[in-house]
PDB file of C-alpha atoms in Angstrom:
ATOM      1  CA  MET A   1     -37.978 113.672 -25.066  1.00  0.00           C
ATOM      2  CA  THR A   2     -41.010 114.453 -27.117  1.00  0.00           C
ATOM      3  CA  GLN A   3     -40.928 116.557 -30.203  1.00  0.00           C
ATOM      4  CA  SER A   4     -44.168 118.360 -30.737  1.00  0.00           C
ATOM      5  CA  THR A   5     -45.695 120.885 -33.012  1.00  0.00           C
ATOM      6  CA  VAL A   6     -47.660 123.747 -31.520  1.00  0.00           C
ATOM      7  CA  ALA A   7     -50.901 121.867 -32.274  1.00  0.00           C
ATOM      8  CA  THR A   8     -49.817 118.561 -30.700  1.00  0.00           C
ATOM      9  CA  PRO A   9     -50.517 117.962 -27.004  1.00  0.00           C
ATOM     10  CA  PRO A  10     -47.277 117.424 -25.063  1.00  0.00           C
ATOM     11  CA  THR A  11     -46.480 113.799 -24.287  1.00  0.00           C
ATOM     12  CA  SER A  12     -44.099 112.716 -21.541  1.00  0.00           C
ATOM     13  CA  THR A  13     -41.059 110.649 -22.449  1.00  0.00           C
ATOM     14  CA  ALA A  14     -42.346 107.629 -20.520  1.00  0.00           C
ATOM     15  CA  GLU A  15     -45.777 107.796 -22.163  1.00  0.00           C
ATOM     16  CA  ALA A  16     -44.261 108.226 -25.629  1.00  0.00           C
ATOM     17  CA  ALA A  17     -42.017 105.196 -25.076  1.00  0.00           C
ATOM     18  CA  ARG A  18     -44.991 103.116 -23.915  1.00  0.00           C
ATOM     19  CA  LEU A  19     -47.055 104.078 -26.970  1.00  0.00           C
ATOM     20  CA  MET A  20     -44.171 103.324 -29.330  1.00  0.00           C
ATOM     21  CA  ARG A  21     -43.677  99.878 -27.810  1.00  0.00           C
ATOM     22  CA  LEU A  22     -47.396  99.116 -28.125  1.00  0.00           C
ATOM     23  CA  ALA A  23     -47.375 100.260 -31.747  1.00  0.00           C
ATOM     24  CA  THR A  24     -44.484  97.930 -32.619  1.00  0.00           C
ATOM     25  CA  TYR A  25     -46.179  94.959 -30.919  1.00  0.00           C
ATOM     26  CA  ALA A  26     -49.462  95.672 -32.735  1.00  0.00           C
ATOM     27  CA  SER A  27     -47.686  96.065 -36.070  1.00  0.00           C
ATOM     28  CA  LEU A  28     -45.790  92.775 -35.785  1.00  0.00           C
ATOM     29  CA  THR A  29     -48.910  90.887 -34.676  1.00  0.00           C
ATOM     30  CA  VAL A  30     -50.984  92.154 -37.592  1.00  0.00           C
ATOM     31  CA  ALA A  31     -48.185  91.495 -40.094  1.00  0.00           C
ATOM     32  CA  VAL A  32     -47.747  87.860 -38.994  1.00  0.00           C
ATOM     33  CA  ALA A  33     -51.509  87.258 -39.095  1.00  0.00           C
ATOM     34  CA  LEU A  34     -51.740  88.689 -42.620  1.00  0.00           C
ATOM     35  CA  VAL A  35     -48.775  86.639 -43.862  1.00  0.00           C
ATOM     36  CA  LEU A  36     -50.406  83.407 -42.679  1.00  0.00           C
ATOM     37  CA  ALA A  37     -53.805  84.275 -44.162  1.00  0.00           C
ATOM     38  CA  LYS A  38     -52.423  85.460 -47.505  1.00  0.00           C
ATOM     39  CA  THR A  39     -50.172  82.418 -47.867  1.00  0.00           C
ATOM     40  CA  ILE A  40     -53.218  80.158 -47.693  1.00  0.00           C
ATOM     41  CA  ALA A  41     -55.224  82.341 -50.077  1.00  0.00           C
ATOM     42  CA  TRP A  42     -52.412  82.582 -52.629  1.00  0.00           C
ATOM     43  CA  ALA A  43     -51.936  78.803 -52.584  1.00  0.00           C
ATOM     44  CA  VAL A  44     -55.618  78.398 -53.416  1.00  0.00           C
ATOM     45  CA  THR A  45     -56.035  81.193 -56.016  1.00  0.00           C
ATOM     46  CA  ASP A  46     -52.554  81.413 -57.641  1.00  0.00           C
ATOM     47  CA  SER A  47     -53.186  85.170 -58.065  1.00  0.00           C
ATOM     48  CA  VAL A  48     -50.079  87.209 -58.767  1.00  0.00           C
ATOM     49  CA  ALA A  49     -51.741  90.298 -57.280  1.00  0.00           C
ATOM     50  CA  LEU A  50     -52.360  88.328 -54.099  1.00  0.00           C
ATOM     51  CA  LEU A  51     -48.756  87.136 -54.250  1.00  0.00           C
ATOM     52  CA  ALA A  52     -47.758  90.797 -54.415  1.00  0.00           C
ATOM     53  CA  THR A  53     -49.567  91.575 -51.193  1.00  0.00           C
ATOM     54  CA  LEU A  54     -48.184  88.395 -49.575  1.00  0.00           C
ATOM     55  CA  ILE A  55     -44.608  89.481 -50.310  1.00  0.00           C
ATOM     56  CA  ASP A  56     -45.370  92.990 -49.122  1.00  0.00           C
ATOM     57  CA  SER A  57     -46.871  91.666 -45.870  1.00  0.00           C
ATOM     58  CA  THR A  58     -43.889  89.340 -45.353  1.00  0.00           C
ATOM     59  CA  LEU A  59     -41.510  92.267 -45.671  1.00  0.00           C
ATOM     60  CA  ASP A  60     -43.784  94.319 -43.422  1.00  0.00           C
ATOM     61  CA  ALA A  61     -43.398  91.607 -40.780  1.00  0.00           C
ATOM     62  CA  ILE A  62     -39.602  91.757 -41.107  1.00  0.00           C
ATOM     63  CA  ALA A  63     -39.685  95.557 -41.044  1.00  0.00           C
ATOM     64  CA  SER A  64     -41.967  95.526 -37.998  1.00  0.00           C
ATOM     65  CA  LEU A  65     -39.519  93.217 -36.226  1.00  0.00           C
ATOM     66  CA  LEU A  66     -36.700  95.636 -37.071  1.00  0.00           C
ATOM     67  CA  ASN A  67     -38.824  98.478 -35.745  1.00  0.00           C
ATOM     68  CA  LEU A  68     -39.466  96.626 -32.512  1.00  0.00           C
ATOM     69  CA  VAL A  69     -35.729  96.175 -31.938  1.00  0.00           C
ATOM     70  CA  ALA A  70     -34.923  99.733 -33.065  1.00  0.00           C
ATOM     71  CA  VAL A  71     -37.588 101.339 -30.883  1.00  0.00           C
ATOM     72  CA  ARG A  72     -36.466  99.375 -27.817  1.00  0.00           C
ATOM     73  CA  HIS A  73     -32.935 100.673 -28.429  1.00  0.00           C
ATOM     74  CA  ALA A  74     -34.016 104.224 -29.343  1.00  0.00           C
ATOM     75  CA  ILE A  75     -35.946 104.780 -26.110  1.00  0.00           C
ATOM     76  CA  THR A  76     -33.005 103.606 -23.978  1.00  0.00           C
ATOM     77  CA  PRO A  77     -31.897 106.552 -21.799  1.00  0.00           C
ATOM     78  CA  ALA A  78     -28.647 108.371 -22.564  1.00  0.00           C
ATOM     79  CA  ASP A  79     -25.520 106.837 -21.061  1.00  0.00           C
ATOM     80  CA  ASP A  80     -21.819 107.684 -20.691  1.00  0.00           C
ATOM     81  CA  GLU A  81     -21.035 106.628 -24.251  1.00  0.00           C
ATOM     82  CA  HIS A  82     -24.205 108.006 -25.887  1.00  0.00           C
ATOM     83  CA  ARG A  83     -24.914 111.254 -24.078  1.00  0.00           C
ATOM     84  CA  PHE A  84     -27.361 112.475 -26.706  1.00  0.00           C
ATOM     85  CA  GLY A  85     -29.377 109.267 -26.415  1.00  0.00           C
ATOM     86  CA  HIS A  86     -29.989 106.472 -28.932  1.00  0.00           C
ATOM     87  CA  GLY A  87     -32.711 108.073 -31.050  1.00  0.00           C
ATOM     88  CA  LYS A  88     -30.950 107.626 -34.384  1.00  0.00           C
ATOM     89  CA  ALA A  89     -31.584 103.886 -34.151  1.00  0.00           C
ATOM     90  CA  GLU A  90     -35.028 104.742 -35.531  1.00  0.00           C
ATOM     91  CA  ALA A  91     -33.556 106.289 -38.673  1.00  0.00           C
ATOM     92  CA  LEU A  92     -31.250 103.310 -39.173  1.00  0.00           C
ATOM     93  CA  ALA A  93     -34.272 101.022 -38.962  1.00  0.00           C
ATOM     94  CA  GLY A  94     -35.991 103.164 -41.589  1.00  0.00           C
ATOM     95  CA  LEU A  95     -33.091 102.678 -43.985  1.00  0.00           C
ATOM     96  CA  GLY A  96     -33.209  98.925 -43.372  1.00  0.00           C
ATOM     97  CA  GLN A  97     -36.933  98.857 -44.096  1.00  0.00           C
ATOM     98  CA  SER A  98     -36.486 100.739 -47.349  1.00  0.00           C
ATOM     99  CA  ALA A  99     -33.954  98.142 -48.541  1.00  0.00           C
ATOM    100  CA  PHE A 100     -36.453  95.327 -47.931  1.00  0.00           C
ATOM    101  CA  ILE A 101     -39.204  97.263 -49.662  1.00  0.00           C
ATOM    102  CA  ALA A 102     -37.106  98.054 -52.736  1.00  0.00           C
ATOM    103  CA  GLY A 103     -36.103  94.386 -53.048  1.00  0.00           C
ATOM    104  CA  SER A 104     -39.712  93.213 -52.907  1.00  0.00           C
ATOM    105  CA  ALA A 105     -40.718  95.758 -55.528  1.00  0.00           C
ATOM    106  CA  GLY A 106     -38.024  94.512 -57.902  1.00  0.00           C
ATOM    107  CA  PHE A 107     -39.247  90.930 -57.550  1.00  0.00           C
ATOM    108  CA  LEU A 108     -42.847  91.974 -58.157  1.00  0.00           C
ATOM    109  CA  LEU A 109     -41.919  93.912 -61.276  1.00  0.00           C
ATOM    110  CA  LEU A 110     -40.311  90.811 -62.770  1.00  0.00           C
ATOM    111  CA  GLU A 111     -43.197  88.539 -61.762  1.00  0.00           C
ATOM    112  CA  SER A 112     -45.781  90.990 -63.105  1.00  0.00           C
ATOM    113  CA  VAL A 113     -44.114  91.180 -66.507  1.00  0.00           C
ATOM    114  CA  ARG A 114     -43.965  87.380 -66.650  1.00  0.00           C
ATOM    115  CA  ARG A 115     -47.669  87.093 -65.879  1.00  0.00           C
ATOM    116  CA  LEU A 116     -48.540  89.792 -68.418  1.00  0.00           C
ATOM    117  CA  LEU A 117     -46.836  87.702 -71.095  1.00  0.00           C
ATOM    118  CA  ASP A 118     -48.395  84.486 -69.800  1.00  0.00           C
ATOM    119  CA  PRO A 119     -51.666  85.232 -67.925  1.00  0.00           C
ATOM    120  CA  VAL A 120     -53.001  82.602 -65.503  1.00  0.00           C
ATOM    121  CA  PRO A 121     -56.763  82.510 -64.858  1.00  0.00           C
ATOM    122  CA  ILE A 122     -58.048  82.733 -61.293  1.00  0.00           C
ATOM    123  CA  VAL A 123     -59.611  79.396 -60.399  1.00  0.00           C
ATOM    124  CA  SER A 124     -60.953  80.141 -56.913  1.00  0.00           C
ATOM    125  CA  LEU A 125     -62.338  83.528 -55.889  1.00  0.00           C
ATOM    126  CA  GLY A 126     -63.855  83.023 -52.428  1.00  0.00           C
ATOM    127  CA  PRO A 127     -60.697  82.470 -50.313  1.00  0.00           C
ATOM    128  CA  GLY A 128     -58.920  85.419 -51.904  1.00  0.00           C
ATOM    129  CA  LEU A 129     -61.802  87.813 -51.253  1.00  0.00           C
ATOM    130  CA  ALA A 130     -62.231  86.591 -47.682  1.00  0.00           C
ATOM    131  CA  VAL A 131     -58.545  87.071 -46.893  1.00  0.00           C
ATOM    132  CA  MET A 132     -58.404  90.501 -48.526  1.00  0.00           C
ATOM    133  CA  GLY A 133     -61.499  91.609 -46.602  1.00  0.00           C
ATOM    134  CA  PHE A 134     -59.858  90.477 -43.358  1.00  0.00           C
ATOM    135  CA  SER A 135     -56.668  92.290 -44.404  1.00  0.00           C
ATOM    136  CA  LEU A 136     -58.546  95.542 -44.978  1.00  0.00           C
ATOM    137  CA  LEU A 137     -60.168  95.461 -41.537  1.00  0.00           C
ATOM    138  CA  ALA A 138     -56.986  94.477 -39.682  1.00  0.00           C
ATOM    139  CA  THR A 139     -54.900  97.072 -41.531  1.00  0.00           C
ATOM    140  CA  LEU A 140     -57.453  99.830 -40.932  1.00  0.00           C
ATOM    141  CA  ALA A 141     -57.474  99.106 -37.191  1.00  0.00           C
ATOM    142  CA  LEU A 142     -53.662  99.174 -37.073  1.00  0.00           C
ATOM    143  CA  ILE A 143     -53.425 102.404 -39.102  1.00  0.00           C
ATOM    144  CA  THR A 144     -55.885 104.110 -36.755  1.00  0.00           C
ATOM    145  CA  PHE A 145     -53.761 103.193 -33.728  1.00  0.00           C
ATOM    146  CA  GLN A 146     -50.505 104.133 -35.477  1.00  0.00           C
ATOM    147  CA  ARG A 147     -51.876 107.567 -36.391  1.00  0.00           C
ATOM    148  CA  TYR A 148     -52.708 108.162 -32.729  1.00  0.00           C
ATOM    149  CA  VAL A 149     -49.179 107.134 -31.675  1.00  0.00           C
ATOM    150  CA  ILE A 150     -47.603 109.360 -34.350  1.00  0.00           C
ATOM    151  CA  ARG A 151     -49.636 112.361 -33.176  1.00  0.00           C
ATOM    152  CA  ARG A 152     -48.387 111.789 -29.634  1.00  0.00           C
ATOM    153  CA  THR A 153     -44.740 110.907 -30.364  1.00  0.00           C
ATOM    154  CA  ASP A 154     -43.827 111.980 -33.929  1.00  0.00           C
ATOM    155  CA  SER A 155     -41.693 108.811 -34.084  1.00  0.00           C
ATOM    156  CA  THR A 156     -39.745 108.277 -37.316  1.00  0.00           C
ATOM    157  CA  ALA A 157     -39.836 104.489 -36.927  1.00  0.00           C
ATOM    158  CA  ILE A 158     -43.598 104.394 -36.382  1.00  0.00           C
ATOM    159  CA  LYS A 159     -44.096 106.776 -39.323  1.00  0.00           C
ATOM    160  CA  ALA A 160     -42.120 104.423 -41.559  1.00  0.00           C
ATOM    161  CA  ASP A 161     -44.114 101.427 -40.353  1.00  0.00           C
ATOM    162  CA  ALA A 162     -47.402 103.273 -40.805  1.00  0.00           C
ATOM    163  CA  LEU A 163     -46.434 104.125 -44.369  1.00  0.00           C
ATOM    164  CA  HIS A 164     -46.186 100.393 -45.105  1.00  0.00           C
ATOM    165  CA  TYR A 165     -49.644  99.741 -43.812  1.00  0.00           C
ATOM    166  CA  ARG A 166     -51.252 102.740 -45.505  1.00  0.00           C
ATOM    167  CA  THR A 167     -49.797 101.334 -48.717  1.00  0.00           C
ATOM    168  CA  ASP A 168     -51.145  97.903 -47.790  1.00  0.00           C
ATOM    169  CA  PHE A 169     -54.623  99.295 -47.249  1.00  0.00           C
ATOM    170  CA  LEU A 170     -54.715 100.752 -50.761  1.00  0.00           C
ATOM    171  CA  VAL A 171     -53.096  97.649 -52.195  1.00  0.00           C
ATOM    172  CA  ASN A 172     -55.545  95.281 -50.525  1.00  0.00           C
ATOM    173  CA  GLY A 173     -58.467  97.233 -51.948  1.00  0.00           C
ATOM    174  CA  SER A 174     -56.972  97.138 -55.424  1.00  0.00           C
ATOM    175  CA  VAL A 175     -56.349  93.386 -55.169  1.00  0.00           C
ATOM    176  CA  ILE A 176     -60.026  92.787 -54.463  1.00  0.00           C
ATOM    177  CA  VAL A 177     -60.843  94.612 -57.702  1.00  0.00           C
ATOM    178  CA  ALA A 178     -58.128  92.660 -59.545  1.00  0.00           C
ATOM    179  CA  LEU A 179     -59.475  89.330 -58.284  1.00  0.00           C
ATOM    180  CA  LEU A 180     -63.000  90.179 -59.409  1.00  0.00           C
ATOM    181  CA  LEU A 181     -61.819  91.288 -62.858  1.00  0.00           C
ATOM    182  CA  ALA A 182     -59.553  88.273 -63.272  1.00  0.00           C
ATOM    183  CA  TYR A 183     -62.310  85.856 -62.240  1.00  0.00           C
ATOM    184  CA  ALA A 184     -64.609  87.518 -64.795  1.00  0.00           C
ATOM    185  CA  GLY A 185     -62.136  86.653 -67.527  1.00  0.00           C
ATOM    186  CA  TRP A 186     -59.848  89.706 -67.502  1.00  0.00           C
ATOM    187  CA  ALA A 187     -56.785  87.777 -66.367  1.00  0.00           C
ATOM    188  CA  GLY A 188     -54.387  90.490 -67.529  1.00  0.00           C
ATOM    189  CA  PHE A 189     -55.674  92.886 -64.898  1.00  0.00           C
ATOM    190  CA  ASP A 190     -54.255  90.659 -62.162  1.00  0.00           C
ATOM    191  CA  ALA A 191     -50.714  91.288 -63.414  1.00  0.00           C
ATOM    192  CA  LEU A 192     -51.405  94.963 -64.173  1.00  0.00           C
ATOM    193  CA  PHE A 193     -52.520  95.594 -60.602  1.00  0.00           C
ATOM    194  CA  ALA A 194     -49.415  93.785 -59.317  1.00  0.00           C
ATOM    195  CA  LEU A 195     -47.281  96.014 -61.548  1.00  0.00           C
ATOM    196  CA  GLY A 196     -48.927  99.112 -60.090  1.00  0.00           C
ATOM    197  CA  ILE A 197     -48.381  97.804 -56.569  1.00  0.00           C
ATOM    198  CA  ALA A 198     -44.666  97.300 -57.259  1.00  0.00           C
ATOM    199  CA  ILE A 199     -44.276 100.859 -58.543  1.00  0.00           C
ATOM    200  CA  TYR A 200     -46.122 102.263 -55.529  1.00  0.00           C
ATOM    201  CA  ILE A 201     -43.914 100.245 -53.160  1.00  0.00           C
ATOM    202  CA  LEU A 202     -40.798 101.723 -54.793  1.00  0.00           C
ATOM    203  CA  TYR A 203     -42.210 105.233 -54.363  1.00  0.00           C
ATOM    204  CA  SER A 204     -42.979 104.535 -50.697  1.00  0.00           C
ATOM    205  CA  SER A 205     -39.467 103.239 -50.034  1.00  0.00           C
ATOM    206  CA  TRP A 206     -37.945 106.488 -51.316  1.00  0.00           C
ATOM    207  CA  SER A 207     -40.006 108.582 -48.905  1.00  0.00           C
ATOM    208  CA  ILE A 208     -38.748 106.426 -46.011  1.00  0.00           C
ATOM    209  CA  VAL A 209     -35.132 106.818 -47.174  1.00  0.00           C
ATOM    210  CA  ARG A 210     -35.530 110.589 -47.395  1.00  0.00           C
ATOM    211  CA  GLN A 211     -36.967 110.922 -43.888  1.00  0.00           C
ATOM    212  CA  SER A 212     -34.356 108.590 -42.398  1.00  0.00           C
ATOM    213  CA  LEU A 213     -31.518 110.527 -44.013  1.00  0.00           C
ATOM    214  CA  ASP A 214     -32.966 113.794 -42.690  1.00  0.00           C
ATOM    215  CA  ASP A 215     -32.756 112.401 -39.157  1.00  0.00           C
ATOM    216  CA  LEU A 216     -29.273 110.962 -39.600  1.00  0.00           C
ATOM    217  CA  MET A 217     -27.959 114.187 -41.164  1.00  0.00           C
ATOM    218  CA  ASP A 218     -29.438 116.391 -38.394  1.00  0.00           C
ATOM    219  CA  ARG A 219     -31.796 118.316 -40.655  1.00  0.00           C
ATOM    220  CA  GLU A 220     -33.248 121.462 -39.089  1.00  0.00           C
ATOM    221  CA  LEU A 221     -36.782 121.520 -37.730  1.00  0.00           C
ATOM    222  CA  PRO A 222     -39.390 122.705 -40.269  1.00  0.00           C
ATOM    223  CA  LEU A 223     -39.463 126.450 -40.901  1.00  0.00           C
ATOM    224  CA  GLU A 224     -42.814 126.947 -39.175  1.00  0.00           C
ATOM    225  CA  GLU A 225     -41.492 125.318 -36.002  1.00  0.00           C
ATOM    226  CA  ARG A 226     -38.309 127.415 -36.000  1.00  0.00           C
ATOM    227  CA  GLU A 227     -40.412 130.544 -36.451  1.00  0.00           C
ATOM    228  CA  ALA A 228     -42.613 129.478 -33.537  1.00  0.00           C
ATOM    229  CA  ILE A 229     -39.523 129.065 -31.322  1.00  0.00           C
ATOM    230  CA  LYS A 230     -38.342 132.551 -32.305  1.00  0.00           C
ATOM    231  CA  ARG A 231     -41.735 134.060 -31.468  1.00  0.00           C
ATOM    232  CA  ILE A 232     -41.704 132.404 -28.048  1.00  0.00           C
ATOM    233  CA  ALA A 233     -38.210 133.705 -27.288  1.00  0.00           C
ATOM    234  CA  VAL A 234     -38.644 137.316 -28.415  1.00  0.00           C
ATOM    235  CA  ALA A 235     -41.998 137.583 -26.625  1.00  0.00           C
ATOM    236  CA  HIS A 236     -40.085 137.944 -23.343  1.00  0.00           C
ATOM    237  CA  ALA A 237     -39.993 141.572 -22.211  1.00  0.00           C
ATOM    238  CA  ASP A 238     -36.216 141.604 -21.667  1.00  0.00           C
ATOM    239  CA  VAL A 239     -35.223 139.914 -24.939  1.00  0.00           C
ATOM    240  CA  ARG A 240     -34.082 142.339 -27.639  1.00  0.00           C
ATOM    241  CA  GLY A 241     -33.471 139.763 -30.343  1.00  0.00           C
ATOM    242  CA  LEU A 242     -32.392 136.257 -31.212  1.00  0.00           C
ATOM    243  CA  HIS A 243     -29.771 134.740 -33.521  1.00  0.00           C
ATOM    244  CA  ASP A 244     -27.860 131.506 -34.226  1.00  0.00           C
ATOM    245  CA  LEU A 245     -30.937 129.307 -33.780  1.00  0.00           C
ATOM    246  CA  ARG A 246     -30.054 125.677 -34.482  1.00  0.00           C
ATOM    247  CA  SER A 247     -32.256 122.624 -34.076  1.00  0.00           C
ATOM    248  CA  ARG A 248     -32.428 118.926 -34.849  1.00  0.00           C
ATOM    249  CA  ARG A 249     -34.278 115.773 -33.936  1.00  0.00           C
ATOM    250  CA  SER A 250     -33.087 112.323 -32.948  1.00  0.00           C
ATOM    251  CA  GLY A 251     -35.819 109.801 -32.259  1.00  0.00           C
ATOM    252  CA  LEU A 252     -37.970 111.186 -29.461  1.00  0.00           C
ATOM    253  CA  SER A 253     -35.441 113.898 -28.679  1.00  0.00           C
ATOM    254  CA  THR A 254     -35.463 117.508 -29.863  1.00  0.00           C
ATOM    255  CA  PHE A 255     -32.290 119.583 -29.545  1.00  0.00           C
ATOM    256  CA  ILE A 256     -32.486 123.381 -29.656  1.00  0.00           C
ATOM    257  CA  GLN A 257     -29.752 125.955 -29.171  1.00  0.00           C
ATOM    258  CA  LEU A 258     -29.910 129.716 -29.654  1.00  0.00           C
ATOM    259  CA  HIS A 259     -28.396 133.066 -28.700  1.00  0.00           C
ATOM    260  CA  LEU A 260     -30.565 135.614 -26.874  1.00  0.00           C
ATOM    261  CA  GLU A 261     -29.813 139.330 -27.139  1.00  0.00           C
ATOM    262  CA  VAL A 262     -30.400 141.365 -23.978  1.00  0.00           C
ATOM    263  CA  ASP A 263     -29.618 144.887 -22.709  1.00  0.00           C
ATOM    264  CA  ASP A 264     -25.993 145.502 -21.744  1.00  0.00           C
ATOM    265  CA  ASN A 265     -26.911 146.749 -18.278  1.00  0.00           C
ATOM    266  CA  LEU A 266     -28.524 143.516 -17.073  1.00  0.00           C
ATOM    267  CA  THR A 267     -26.654 141.773 -14.280  1.00  0.00           C
ATOM    268  CA  LEU A 268     -25.447 138.219 -14.759  1.00  0.00           C
ATOM    269  CA  LEU A 269     -28.174 137.008 -12.414  1.00  0.00           C
ATOM    270  CA  GLN A 270     -30.868 138.916 -14.328  1.00  0.00           C
ATOM    271  CA  ALA A 271     -29.634 137.546 -17.663  1.00  0.00           C
ATOM    272  CA  HIS A 272     -29.653 134.048 -16.176  1.00  0.00           C
ATOM    273  CA  ASP A 273     -33.278 134.509 -15.090  1.00  0.00           C
ATOM    274  CA  VAL A 274     -34.237 135.672 -18.591  1.00  0.00           C
ATOM    275  CA  SER A 275     -32.629 132.552 -20.052  1.00  0.00           C
ATOM    276  CA  ASP A 276     -34.471 130.273 -17.630  1.00  0.00           C
ATOM    277  CA  GLU A 277     -37.804 131.951 -18.332  1.00  0.00           C
ATOM    278  CA  VAL A 278     -37.409 131.672 -22.105  1.00  0.00           C
ATOM    279  CA  GLU A 279     -36.375 128.035 -21.753  1.00  0.00           C
ATOM    280  CA  ALA A 280     -39.468 127.315 -19.670  1.00  0.00           C
ATOM    281  CA  GLU A 281     -41.719 128.808 -22.365  1.00  0.00           C
ATOM    282  CA  VAL A 282     -40.061 126.786 -25.139  1.00  0.00           C
ATOM    283  CA  LEU A 283     -40.409 123.616 -23.061  1.00  0.00           C
ATOM    284  CA  LYS A 284     -44.182 124.052 -23.096  1.00  0.00           C
ATOM    285  CA  SER A 285     -44.121 123.197 -26.817  1.00  0.00           C
ATOM    286  CA  TYR A 286     -41.119 120.833 -26.606  1.00  0.00           C
ATOM    287  CA  PRO A 287     -41.366 119.193 -23.165  1.00  0.00           C
ATOM    288  CA  ASN A 288     -38.105 117.690 -21.939  1.00  0.00           C
ATOM    289  CA  ALA A 289     -36.200 118.934 -24.990  1.00  0.00           C
ATOM    290  CA  GLU A 290     -32.479 119.633 -24.675  1.00  0.00           C
ATOM    291  CA  ILE A 291     -32.238 123.441 -24.859  1.00  0.00           C
ATOM    292  CA  ILE A 292     -29.002 125.434 -24.758  1.00  0.00           C
ATOM    293  CA  ILE A 293     -29.287 129.227 -24.531  1.00  0.00           C
ATOM    294  CA  HIS A 294     -26.344 131.607 -24.824  1.00  0.00           C
ATOM    295  CA  ILE A 295     -26.818 135.204 -23.623  1.00  0.00           C
ATOM    296  CA  ASP A 296     -25.295 138.053 -25.670  1.00  0.00           C
ATOM    297  CA  PRO A 297     -25.236 141.771 -24.718  1.00  0.00           C
ATOM    298  CA  ALA A 298     -27.026 143.577 -27.552  1.00  0.00           C
ATOM    299  CA  SER A 299     -24.033 145.844 -28.255  1.00  0.00           C
ATOM    300  CA  VAL A 300     -21.699 142.957 -29.203  1.00  0.00           C
ATOM    301  CA  VAL A 301     -24.094 141.211 -31.578  1.00  0.00           C
ATOM    302  CA  PRO A 302     -23.111 143.217 -34.698  1.00  0.00           C
ATOM    303  CA  HIS A 303     -19.460 142.250 -34.167  1.00  0.00           C
ATOM    304  CA  GLU A 304     -20.058 138.490 -33.783  1.00  0.00           C
ATOM    305  CA  PRO A 305     -19.176 136.268 -36.762  1.00  0.00           C
ATOM    306  CA  VAL A 306     -22.247 134.389 -37.976  1.00  0.00           C
ATOM    307  CA  PRO A 307     -22.164 131.523 -40.506  1.00  0.00           C
ATOM    308  CA  GLY A 308     -23.932 132.384 -43.747  1.00  0.00           C
ATOM    309  CA  PHE A 309     -26.452 129.544 -43.423  1.00  0.00           C
ATOM    310  CA  LEU A 310     -27.780 130.911 -40.106  1.00  0.00           C
ATOM    311  CA  HIS A 311     -30.579 133.440 -40.090  1.00  0.00           C
ATOM    312  CA  PRO A 312     -31.166 135.991 -37.354  1.00  0.00           C
TER     313      PRO A 312
END
């Protein structure tokens, strides 16, 4: 099921799954290519900043492999034992990625401090610049495709992977500057740039953890989306109000449940039709979402107990 904002064109479940699979294949391919190229360049230059990007790309390759496995599992249809689907596999993959990222950042911090105390001059500039230029182009192409997939699917796993590569794009640019400065005799800048990269990687890992935990803990949809759902529901001529709106996301799936308030004199069949019509309107923004609507006669609403965290 596709979760969409009002501004995002609806995407079918099958199309979203296809795009997510393609994104994971592209990510893993780019990561492996960058690891091979950067390994050669680091062996030639002995640049700690280049080593930083090599470690980051290696962990990106591992994270991309995790994403590939997680996405394949997440898009598996619901079954008897998992009737809400397998979407939370994406969030679990995000937590795994953040652990790899935090570990790499810790190693880079230690290596950067060591090189600050004992700078090593860059002896060969050409291979490092060539590899970093290739890295920039490959990463930019991947980011462009990932952004398209995210717009169509809003996938947590692809968002986490894209965050790696957006970081890589900035890092690769900074490494080019570090290599030039180090080759010109400012060897300390090589380690300083690596130190900055490590700090940025730590910051990025926290954002992945936060988003993954939101998915695992069934965080509500953003306020603007909940308000949009309310507007859709109350726009129906026979709806007098709405309460107990609850929502969550799990991978590609969006789950929405709410209570509609209608006139007491509506027949059961009429109330059923109102529910179906409201559901159809909500599905235009959240195609194939799981929507549960409970009908309440307007006169009983004031007497219903409502949890304090729910808003009418």
